[in-house]
């Protein structure tokens, strides 16, 4: 094999290879004359010869601290597979190889990674060809010796971090181009909510715009046995197929096709029990001209600007009579004038059953509040439908969204979604929908949250189906005495929370370190784990085991642990107790959290805390997705000391990888080496900081809730302002030097 010129790396990549912060790399450049000189790039962003950097690091005892996923990410960028020529064939070949590798044992993967370059390419080509029939467009796989570095890194990543993690690395390039392609992953909490809105347990589920397969994965977790997906982007269809084959339980039928669902339906004869879909928004080139007489338009021909209503009718056309569909749609679909006739027919026919408004930030695009439309295909002789349910989770979730006070843009990876209280959103949506679906005529409105509206009241000249307009119109039904009592109780709780916050903020035992910041020797969490000072645990996502595996465990993962709550990364950032769904993890293998465990979020996005020491609220819960668990030896490590340094902003930044989604590599987090007694002093300080943050979050939520109740009561006519209070406040203001209006 001919020698290749050494690749070039950035300072950020050097920091990841060495397991240090970027600031440390900058210090090396200034302090050491023998640090490699830049071999390319610009003065503001120099590039360095990779082999020279590795040699320099080795001479100073810095072995590579990059995780297998980071090694694969870097190798992809520096290889022919990482650069490409605008085609996605190379990525498709690697997607196939992930699926094939996930079906091998760790020993087999180790043996493959140790093969010579040419033999490795032959082995990988044979492995990928063996699963080509399972993935759309998966034929004609070709690898060569020049691909050996990527192939070796991929096998190791699958062995050490699993197929899904490896798939995520390959998908990052797609997400970088998502602004142009419209390819965004539906956030897991939202995907789970959509799946749970489908009544019963539908066996055959279709997603006609499946993207990466998040909605079908959620359906599989709810028991769907047949999964059908289609996507216009071939690489997305292949990624979805591989992801589903990796995660779906054994025996699940997976069929994914690559084509435009509206123009070239790959499943024209499929009658599904349910449809889940997050279709592209605002697409004027959806086929309006050539599809004008399509038989799917049973509720009216969608206007050119109403591609979303085309997806709605496409979904209904694929349902069995009585089957349900849940679609994520932009709010304009509910009120745009060009869609009035189709909306009217959807209401008149009884096909539209509910509209659920989500808060801003639930999913892309993050600046608008999306809606979930729940539809049911009418069936001959079915019950008469007289009303439509409207649920507004947006207003009640505003306080939670506002607790993230950070400014500036956020990533496309879902950090805004992570900051929302999904437990509350899901509870409100499911509670109202299940009650309405069980008996629409007996449904009792929940003022400000949910309301069943008679169809005749919807069929006016606009047919505006916006939940906020319809739900909030019911506030006049609220009992004034009940609202006044609720507002007073919330206000009293706010006063108590404010006092607690004042006490937490009153701790002032903070001393300056001296003329310069303190320096200390550190060790990585991986080193501490190898030395027995702590144990690092993580959970296994539901269905992530290979489809051919059979180790005698409960296949459904539903033993005694199925009733345990699940603690998620969002619970850390919000400071809440465990709110996760057991369906998202393998309950038979997920670690059980114990008091004193240190929990660290696996995704460094969004506001709130990054780490937490488990207490009574968390003890006994299952470790959920997107959380790393560090179990310290109390004789060697103080838990709060560990949590404080593991969750530090600089530490998290130095151990995070990725560009759109920042994933924390737990083994690369660093901890100072201090005596246990000194650790405890730091630990007590970190505990007080945590208490301050928790009290601030509680006070903020109560303040927002108090303001919402008072404002709504005043504008709704249930509350009256106090003339005496107004006069007293005015007098006080003037007594303090306020200007008189006269």
XYZ file of C-alpha atoms in Angstrom, residues 30-724:
695
model
C 3.295 29.256 23.614
C 5.435 27.450 26.202
C 7.168 24.690 24.227
C 9.531 25.556 21.417
C 9.408 21.999 20.070
C 5.623 21.970 19.668
C 4.942 21.211 15.978
C 4.744 24.230 13.723
C 1.534 24.763 11.708
C 1.616 22.925 8.388
C -1.388 24.626 6.840
C -4.549 26.607 7.465
C -4.738 30.296 8.349
C -3.058 32.244 11.128
C -6.327 32.412 13.062
C -7.086 28.685 12.556
C -3.836 26.796 11.895
C -3.602 23.128 10.944
C -0.978 20.723 12.271
C 0.546 17.546 10.896
C -1.263 14.701 12.667
C 1.712 12.337 12.894
C 3.990 15.105 14.181
C 1.402 15.974 16.842
C 1.025 12.344 17.889
C 4.790 11.951 18.145
C 5.045 15.098 20.285
C 2.242 13.928 22.570
C 3.782 10.459 22.908
C 7.120 11.980 23.912
C 5.363 13.621 26.853
C 3.296 10.619 27.892
C -0.021 11.689 26.418
C -1.673 8.585 25.024
C -4.782 9.182 22.929
C -7.721 9.965 25.206
C -10.233 10.159 22.371
C -13.232 7.871 22.668
C -13.865 5.341 19.876
C -16.618 7.612 18.557
C -14.241 10.575 18.472
C -11.550 8.486 16.776
C -14.075 7.509 14.105
C -15.230 11.104 13.730
C -11.688 12.376 13.232
C -10.734 9.524 10.908
C -13.800 10.168 8.762
C -12.908 13.821 8.384
C -9.358 13.006 7.374
C -10.222 10.223 4.931
C -11.676 9.894 1.482
C -14.932 8.765 3.079
C -15.039 11.946 5.116
C -14.453 14.325 2.228
C -16.475 12.749 -0.559
C -17.522 14.331 -3.826
C -21.072 15.286 -3.010
C -22.405 11.730 -3.357
C -23.650 9.680 -0.436
C -22.519 6.271 -1.700
C -19.549 6.086 0.659
C -21.738 6.889 3.639
C -24.251 4.249 2.528
C -21.509 1.610 2.426
C -20.452 2.501 5.960
C -24.064 2.407 7.165
C -24.287 -1.145 5.878
C -21.063 -2.018 7.639
C -22.444 -0.697 10.954
C -25.413 -3.036 10.640
C -23.162 -5.979 9.791
C -20.684 -5.200 12.566
C -23.452 -4.885 15.172
C -24.286 -8.551 14.522
C -20.734 -9.704 15.340
C -19.308 -10.582 18.732
C -16.738 -8.297 20.389
C -14.016 -10.880 19.729
C -14.890 -10.989 16.043
C -14.772 -7.204 15.823
C -11.399 -7.115 17.574
C -10.019 -9.696 15.158
C -11.308 -7.726 12.167
C -9.746 -4.477 13.411
C -6.359 -6.191 13.686
C -6.282 -7.417 10.069
C -3.809 -5.925 7.566
C -5.245 -3.106 5.490
C -5.986 -5.113 2.343
C -7.487 -8.041 4.269
C -9.555 -5.649 6.371
C -11.056 -4.090 3.244
C -11.994 -7.538 1.896
C -13.526 -8.533 5.234
C -15.537 -5.307 5.503
C -16.752 -5.617 1.920
C -17.930 -9.170 2.593
C -19.647 -8.153 5.864
C -21.498 -5.226 4.284
C -22.593 -7.270 1.263
C -24.137 -9.815 3.623
C -26.765 -7.311 4.840
C -27.208 -5.302 1.619
C -30.682 -6.693 0.943
C -32.005 -5.274 4.220
C -31.252 -1.649 3.305
C -32.609 0.358 0.337
C -29.954 0.855 -2.345
C -27.468 -1.253 -0.421
C -25.869 -3.148 -3.307
C -22.455 -2.731 -4.889
C -20.369 -2.188 -1.744
C -16.707 -1.477 -2.457
C -13.856 -0.921 -0.014
C -10.099 -0.678 -0.621
C -6.926 -0.587 1.425
C -7.062 3.208 1.508
C -10.250 2.890 3.579
C -8.567 0.763 6.267
C -8.274 3.544 8.879
C -12.004 4.310 8.711
C -12.987 0.638 8.657
C -10.792 -0.128 11.662
C -12.177 2.841 13.623
C -15.729 1.811 12.744
C -15.287 -1.776 13.953
C -13.780 -0.536 17.235
C -16.558 2.021 17.722
C -19.262 -0.610 17.221
C -17.433 -2.946 19.607
C -16.974 -0.398 22.391
C -19.904 2.014 22.011
C -22.526 0.096 20.044
C -24.150 0.345 16.662
C -26.398 3.282 17.476
C -23.523 5.469 18.688
C -21.572 4.609 15.542
C -24.585 5.391 13.403
C -24.849 8.772 15.104
C -21.274 9.652 14.128
C -21.987 8.807 10.477
C -25.161 10.910 10.615
C -23.448 14.082 11.808
C -22.412 15.120 8.314
C -26.036 14.835 7.227
C -27.126 17.034 10.125
C -24.505 19.635 9.198
C -26.274 19.956 5.842
C -29.757 19.822 7.348
C -30.525 23.480 6.680
C -30.464 22.694 2.961
C -31.912 19.178 3.022
C -34.566 19.693 5.697
C -33.361 16.561 7.496
C -33.901 16.978 11.219
C -34.311 14.315 13.855
C -37.519 14.482 15.885
C -36.505 14.924 19.559
C -36.994 11.648 21.501
C -39.566 13.042 24.011
C -41.675 14.375 21.152
C -41.382 11.151 19.152
C -42.487 9.230 22.230
C -45.468 11.551 22.746
C -46.621 11.116 19.148
C -46.441 7.331 19.462
C -48.315 7.325 22.768
C -51.148 9.380 21.265
C -52.081 6.394 19.091
C -54.861 4.507 20.927
C -54.379 0.821 21.605
C -51.316 -0.985 20.308
C -51.229 -0.647 16.503
C -49.309 -3.508 14.913
C -48.663 -2.003 11.469
C -47.254 1.554 11.498
C -46.217 3.759 8.560
C -44.080 6.901 8.487
C -44.118 8.337 4.931
C -41.404 10.908 5.738
C -39.352 8.787 8.104
C -36.040 10.702 8.102
C -33.768 8.918 10.567
C -36.579 6.682 11.856
C -37.185 8.278 15.277
C -40.986 7.976 15.069
C -40.893 4.364 13.933
C -38.429 3.565 16.732
C -40.917 5.069 19.198
C -43.698 2.954 17.670
C -41.546 -0.166 18.032
C -41.072 0.627 21.722
C -44.876 0.718 22.046
C -45.183 -2.761 20.527
C -45.567 -2.234 16.772
C -44.610 -5.425 14.923
C -44.487 -4.077 11.349
C -42.635 -0.836 10.546
C -42.879 0.831 7.141
C -40.944 3.954 6.245
C -40.231 6.081 3.199
C -38.022 9.121 2.703
C -37.092 11.188 -0.313
C -33.401 11.288 0.687
C -31.735 7.910 -0.019
C -29.124 8.346 2.711
C -31.854 9.109 5.257
C -33.841 6.043 4.168
C -30.759 3.871 4.574
C -29.943 5.381 7.933
C -33.511 4.813 9.087
C -33.454 1.187 7.937
C -30.161 0.488 9.721
C -31.301 2.221 12.907
C -34.564 0.274 13.002
C -32.820 -3.020 12.314
C -30.462 -2.263 15.210
C -33.130 -1.266 17.722
C -36.379 -3.047 16.866
C -37.123 -6.195 18.880
C -36.445 -9.554 17.207
C -39.211 -10.585 14.844
C -40.159 -7.040 13.870
C -40.779 -6.496 10.161
C -38.805 -3.492 8.875
C -39.381 -2.151 5.364
C -37.926 1.223 4.342
C -37.911 2.688 0.823
C -36.222 5.715 -0.774
C -38.578 7.842 -2.888
C -40.913 10.845 -2.725
C -44.009 9.588 -0.891
C -46.400 12.074 -2.505
C -45.158 11.575 -6.073
C -43.993 7.939 -5.914
C -45.714 6.100 -3.075
C -43.626 2.995 -2.323
C -46.516 1.325 -0.451
C -49.598 2.074 -2.603
C -51.566 -0.911 -1.304
C -50.551 -0.663 2.363
C -53.399 -0.281 4.845
C -51.727 0.644 8.116
C -53.199 0.541 11.594
C -51.530 3.862 12.334
C -49.444 6.580 10.693
C -46.824 8.738 12.415
C -45.299 11.592 10.454
C -43.198 14.733 10.829
C -43.431 15.939 7.213
C -41.408 18.725 5.574
C -42.932 22.163 6.104
C -43.606 24.927 3.582
C -42.756 22.864 0.499
C -44.279 24.466 -2.613
C -42.724 21.851 -4.895
C -44.683 18.920 -3.485
C -46.363 17.920 -6.755
C -49.378 20.237 -6.912
C -49.550 20.302 -10.720
C -49.079 16.594 -11.488
C -51.193 15.382 -8.547
C -54.244 17.599 -9.063
C -56.561 14.622 -9.717
C -55.014 12.197 -7.245
C -57.617 9.963 -5.528
C -55.988 10.633 -2.149
C -57.529 14.107 -2.032
C -60.819 12.878 -0.570
C -61.155 16.053 1.510
C -60.300 18.522 -1.236
C -57.318 19.321 -3.445
C -54.638 20.975 -1.283
C -53.530 24.421 -2.442
C -49.984 24.867 -3.692
C -49.045 26.476 -0.355
C -50.665 23.649 1.650
C -48.219 20.769 1.327
C -48.952 19.880 4.951
C -52.608 19.164 4.088
C -51.377 16.916 1.279
C -49.421 14.910 3.870
C -52.502 14.806 6.115
C -54.619 13.277 3.329
C -51.811 10.931 2.230
C -51.717 9.624 5.811
C -55.492 9.176 5.988
C -55.464 7.311 2.666
C -53.063 4.743 4.126
C -55.152 3.988 7.237
C -57.546 1.141 7.767
C -61.062 2.382 8.641
C -60.898 3.537 12.251
C -57.099 3.786 12.193
C -55.337 6.781 13.709
C -52.637 9.164 12.490
C -50.555 11.670 14.471
C -48.741 14.352 12.484
C -46.458 17.173 13.606
C -47.436 20.336 11.711
C -46.650 24.073 11.741
C -49.259 26.357 13.343
C -50.073 28.056 10.034
C -51.774 24.862 8.865
C -54.520 25.480 11.426
C -55.495 28.925 10.189
C -54.089 29.733 6.744
C -56.859 30.965 4.413
C -55.752 28.754 1.507
C -56.443 25.613 3.540
C -59.898 26.579 4.820
C -61.914 24.246 2.574
C -59.823 21.170 3.309
C -59.873 21.927 7.041
C -63.640 22.308 6.929
C -64.068 18.908 5.280
C -61.688 17.256 7.749
C -63.823 18.630 10.584
C -67.179 17.926 8.910
C -66.287 14.316 8.122
C -65.041 13.648 11.649
C -61.534 12.808 10.410
C -59.918 15.445 12.631
C -60.144 14.359 16.246
C -57.737 16.629 18.121
C -55.153 19.413 17.795
C -52.450 19.743 20.467
C -50.371 22.941 20.619
C -46.758 22.510 21.743
C -44.554 25.196 23.319
C -41.933 27.057 21.344
C -38.739 25.012 21.158
C -40.331 21.552 21.091
C -38.728 20.771 17.723
C -37.290 22.357 14.602
C -38.049 25.110 13.705
C -37.448 26.162 17.295
C -38.849 29.687 16.985
C -42.484 28.603 16.509
C -44.875 26.482 18.520
C -45.720 23.379 16.494
C -48.953 21.402 16.665
C -49.888 17.727 16.712
C -52.913 16.801 14.632
C -54.636 13.540 15.589
C -56.773 12.094 12.822
C -58.941 9.007 12.448
C -60.116 7.545 9.172
C -63.925 7.482 9.204
C -65.500 4.037 9.189
C -68.896 3.029 7.868
C -71.369 2.671 10.682
C -68.974 4.180 13.191
C -70.037 6.446 16.057
C -71.175 9.956 15.232
C -68.522 12.553 15.926
C -69.779 15.867 17.205
C -66.707 17.627 18.611
C -62.943 18.132 18.245
C -60.517 18.278 21.161
C -58.091 21.183 21.477
C -55.189 21.090 23.956
C -52.830 23.995 24.631
C -49.649 22.858 26.395
C -47.765 25.947 25.221
C -48.849 28.462 27.853
C -48.489 26.121 30.824
C -44.976 25.250 29.669
C -43.829 28.832 29.197
C -42.349 29.046 32.675
C -40.206 26.005 32.066
C -38.890 27.352 28.791
C -38.033 30.664 30.442
C -35.916 29.055 33.141
C -33.178 28.778 30.529
C -31.882 32.347 30.610
C -29.006 31.800 28.254
C -28.923 34.064 25.210
C -27.772 33.509 21.694
C -28.532 30.792 19.174
C -28.842 27.185 20.186
C -27.892 24.115 18.220
C -30.074 22.131 15.867
C -29.563 19.105 18.044
C -32.514 19.744 20.330
C -31.174 21.801 23.247
C -34.313 23.938 23.347
C -36.406 20.779 23.398
C -34.321 19.403 26.280
C -35.055 22.490 28.417
C -38.830 21.910 28.317
C -40.790 20.049 30.973
C -41.748 17.104 28.803
C -43.335 15.271 31.729
C -45.864 18.091 32.088
C -46.417 18.475 28.352
C -46.895 14.740 27.879
C -49.150 14.441 30.907
C -51.449 17.246 29.776
C -51.680 16.011 26.185
C -52.210 12.340 27.018
C -54.551 13.014 29.929
C -56.890 15.177 27.877
C -56.734 12.998 24.745
C -57.341 9.689 26.547
C -60.324 11.138 28.430
C -61.778 12.579 25.232
C -61.193 9.424 23.165
C -62.859 7.278 25.836
C -66.076 9.347 25.858
C -66.168 12.604 23.870
C -69.659 13.519 25.096
C -68.646 13.220 28.762
C -65.365 15.137 28.413
C -65.019 17.967 30.925
C -63.040 20.988 29.771
C -59.914 21.954 31.662
C -59.886 25.765 31.598
C -56.824 27.160 29.908
C -55.553 23.715 28.906
C -58.120 21.549 27.088
C -61.536 22.067 25.536
C -63.854 19.991 23.357
C -65.435 22.275 20.731
C -68.608 21.387 18.832
C -68.022 20.945 15.109
C -70.721 23.474 14.263
C -68.770 26.132 16.159
C -65.654 25.388 14.104
C -67.291 25.563 10.679
C -67.346 29.351 10.334
C -65.899 31.502 7.565
C -62.270 30.911 8.682
C -62.293 27.367 10.180
C -59.423 28.452 12.431
C -58.250 25.413 14.391
C -55.637 27.179 16.535
C -55.796 25.687 20.056
C -54.765 28.884 21.844
C -57.727 30.767 20.411
C -60.234 28.032 21.198
C -58.931 26.840 24.569
C -58.355 30.228 26.137
C -61.809 31.353 25.069
C -63.170 29.070 27.805
C -61.620 31.011 30.680
C -64.884 32.751 31.473
C -66.130 29.387 32.765
C -63.582 29.359 35.586
C -65.061 29.795 39.057
C -63.745 33.111 40.469
C -63.472 31.807 44.040
C -61.565 28.714 42.902
C -59.153 30.774 40.798
C -58.608 33.274 43.623
C -57.812 30.444 46.037
C -55.394 28.821 43.579
C -53.643 32.129 42.891
C -53.330 32.863 46.614
C -51.899 29.395 47.367
C -49.382 29.723 44.544
C -48.416 33.212 45.711
C -47.828 31.931 49.245
C -45.621 29.150 47.907
C -43.715 31.763 45.926
C -43.091 33.789 49.094
C -41.741 30.685 50.838
C -39.548 29.870 47.835
C -38.203 33.426 47.773
C -37.229 33.150 51.438
C -35.511 29.815 50.789
C -33.676 31.361 47.860
C -32.543 34.214 50.065
C -31.150 31.779 52.621
C -29.354 29.803 49.899
C -27.860 32.992 48.491
C -26.840 34.182 51.961
C -23.941 31.733 52.188
C -20.886 33.957 51.787
C -17.993 31.733 52.827
C -16.071 32.226 49.593
C -12.434 33.318 49.789
C -10.095 34.470 47.030
C -7.468 31.876 46.112
C -4.725 34.477 46.165
C -2.861 36.357 43.475
C -3.494 33.662 40.856
C -5.855 30.777 40.298
C -5.047 27.552 42.077
C -3.443 24.780 40.006
C -3.574 21.060 40.701
C -2.752 17.711 39.226
C -5.714 15.983 37.614
C -6.692 12.521 36.464
C -9.314 11.477 33.923
C -12.416 9.644 35.033
C -11.199 6.707 32.955
C -7.963 6.600 34.987
C -9.905 6.793 38.255
C -12.155 3.955 37.098
C -9.154 1.812 36.220
C -7.752 2.491 39.678
C -11.005 1.478 41.375
C -11.839 4.931 42.762
C -15.115 4.967 40.880
C -17.298 2.857 38.594
C -18.704 4.247 35.356
C -22.126 2.900 34.302
C -24.477 3.614 31.435
C -27.840 2.325 30.335
C -28.815 0.267 27.314
C -31.549 1.751 25.089
C -34.586 -0.473 24.632
C -34.092 -2.834 21.699
C -30.426 -1.944 21.158
C -29.250 -5.518 21.451
C -28.544 -7.263 18.164
C -31.573 -8.793 16.458
C -30.029 -12.212 16.597
C -29.125 -12.101 20.267
C -30.696 -14.511 22.696
C -29.139 -14.617 26.110
C -32.159 -15.817 27.987
C -33.123 -12.412 29.292
C -36.686 -11.180 29.237
C -37.087 -10.027 25.634
C -39.513 -7.312 26.520
C -37.303 -6.104 29.322
C -40.379 -6.062 31.520
C -39.476 -7.679 34.798
C -39.952 -6.191 38.244
C -37.965 -3.134 37.156
C -40.595 -2.188 34.558
C -42.487 -0.248 37.223
C -39.459 1.791 38.300
C -39.242 5.447 37.209
C -36.479 6.424 34.796
C -34.082 9.319 35.406
C -33.127 11.284 32.276
C -30.707 14.013 31.297
C -33.564 16.523 31.197
C -34.298 15.732 34.842
C -30.789 16.927 35.754
C -31.127 20.214 33.874
C -34.583 20.926 35.315
C -33.751 19.754 38.830
C -36.778 17.453 38.861
C -37.230 13.897 40.040
C -37.214 10.979 37.572
C -39.741 11.557 34.766
C -38.581 9.163 32.029
C -40.574 6.387 30.392
C -39.432 2.801 31.127
C -40.170 1.987 27.474
C -37.050 3.925 26.454
C -34.568 1.645 28.252
C -33.831 -2.035 28.720
C -35.353 -2.336 32.174
C -33.805 -5.771 32.681
C -30.267 -4.422 32.293
C -30.487 -0.693 33.133
C -28.464 0.273 36.253
C -30.465 1.177 39.353
C -29.426 4.524 40.821
C -28.228 4.515 44.420
C -27.920 7.420 46.843
C -24.494 9.010 46.437
C -24.166 8.224 42.740
C -23.019 11.138 40.581
C -25.162 11.688 37.486
C -23.844 13.707 34.525
C -25.778 14.704 31.429
C -24.463 13.045 28.268
C -25.450 15.972 26.022
C -23.847 19.345 26.752
C -26.674 21.513 25.410
C -29.389 23.623 26.991
C -29.450 25.368 30.338
C -29.451 24.089 33.890
C -27.042 21.919 35.822
C -24.814 19.355 34.130
C -24.344 17.108 37.166
C -26.133 15.969 40.280
C -25.553 13.769 43.320
C -28.388 11.241 43.639
C -30.493 11.621 46.757
C -33.751 10.103 47.964
C -35.699 11.409 44.928
C -33.364 9.633 42.507
C -32.445 6.506 44.492
C -34.139 3.402 43.134
C -34.832 4.885 39.706
C -33.447 3.333 36.544
C -30.638 5.124 34.731
C -32.237 6.621 31.649
C -30.905 7.721 28.274
C -28.421 10.585 27.952
C -27.055 10.180 31.500
C -23.630 8.950 32.652
C -23.477 7.420 36.136
C -20.299 7.679 38.235
C -20.357 5.570 41.408
C -17.493 6.786 43.640
C -15.738 4.820 46.362
C -16.662 6.986 49.406
C -13.337 6.127 51.048
C -11.493 7.792 48.158
C -13.851 10.310 46.520
C -16.416 12.727 47.927
C -19.584 12.613 45.809
C -20.319 16.360 45.741
C -16.666 17.148 45.059
C -16.812 14.747 42.108
C -20.108 16.178 40.832
C -18.860 19.757 41.045
C -15.734 19.178 38.991
C -17.280 16.724 36.528
C -20.027 19.225 35.709
C -17.736 22.256 35.428
C -18.179 24.244 32.221
C -14.526 24.003 31.111
C -14.379 20.312 31.923
C -17.522 19.562 29.937
C -16.248 21.618 26.992
C -12.960 19.745 26.929
C -14.683 16.347 27.019
C -17.418 17.111 24.460
C -17.400 16.034 20.841
C -19.556 16.871 17.860
C -20.650 20.098 16.240
C -24.459 20.168 16.147
C -24.929 17.955 19.218
C -22.216 18.103 21.904
C -21.838 14.612 23.351
C -19.893 14.270 26.593
C -17.222 11.546 26.627
C -17.332 10.515 30.315
C -13.876 8.940 30.459
C -12.236 12.204 29.389
C -13.651 14.315 32.225
C -10.881 15.329 34.611
C -10.851 15.499 38.418
C -8.247 17.153 40.700
C -6.214 14.801 42.877
C -6.857 16.110 46.390
C -6.919 14.561 49.890
C -10.343 13.341 50.969
C -10.679 15.973 53.698
C -10.062 18.763 51.213
C -12.458 17.110 48.775
C -15.163 17.319 51.416
C -14.655 21.055 51.860
C -15.074 21.540 48.117
C -17.994 19.115 48.151
C -19.862 21.153 50.760
C -19.363 24.287 48.660
C -20.648 22.526 45.527
C -23.650 21.228 47.471
C -24.537 24.803 48.426
C -24.194 25.923 44.821
C -26.569 23.133 43.796
C -29.036 24.216 46.487
C -28.861 27.796 45.209
C -29.595 26.708 41.639
C -32.471 24.442 42.720
C -34.107 27.158 44.825
C -33.731 29.668 41.985
C -35.422 27.285 39.547
C -38.280 26.621 41.975
C -38.809 30.320 42.648
C -38.774 31.104 38.926
C -41.386 28.451 38.163
C -43.642 29.659 40.965
C -43.226 33.291 39.909
C -44.252 32.465 36.348
C -47.218 30.395 37.554
C -48.342 33.127 39.950
C -48.100 35.766 37.233
C -50.028 33.535 34.800
C -52.872 32.925 37.247
C -53.138 36.572 38.283
C -52.959 37.908 34.736
C -55.451 35.354 33.448
C -57.819 36.062 36.333
C -57.720 39.813 35.756
C -58.250 39.586 32.002
C -60.842 36.798 32.344
C -62.940 38.739 34.859
C -62.493 36.369 37.801
C -60.188 38.651 39.841
C -60.472 42.320 40.755
C -57.569 44.673 41.470
C -57.399 46.067 44.995
C -57.984 49.844 45.073
C -56.356 50.074 48.500
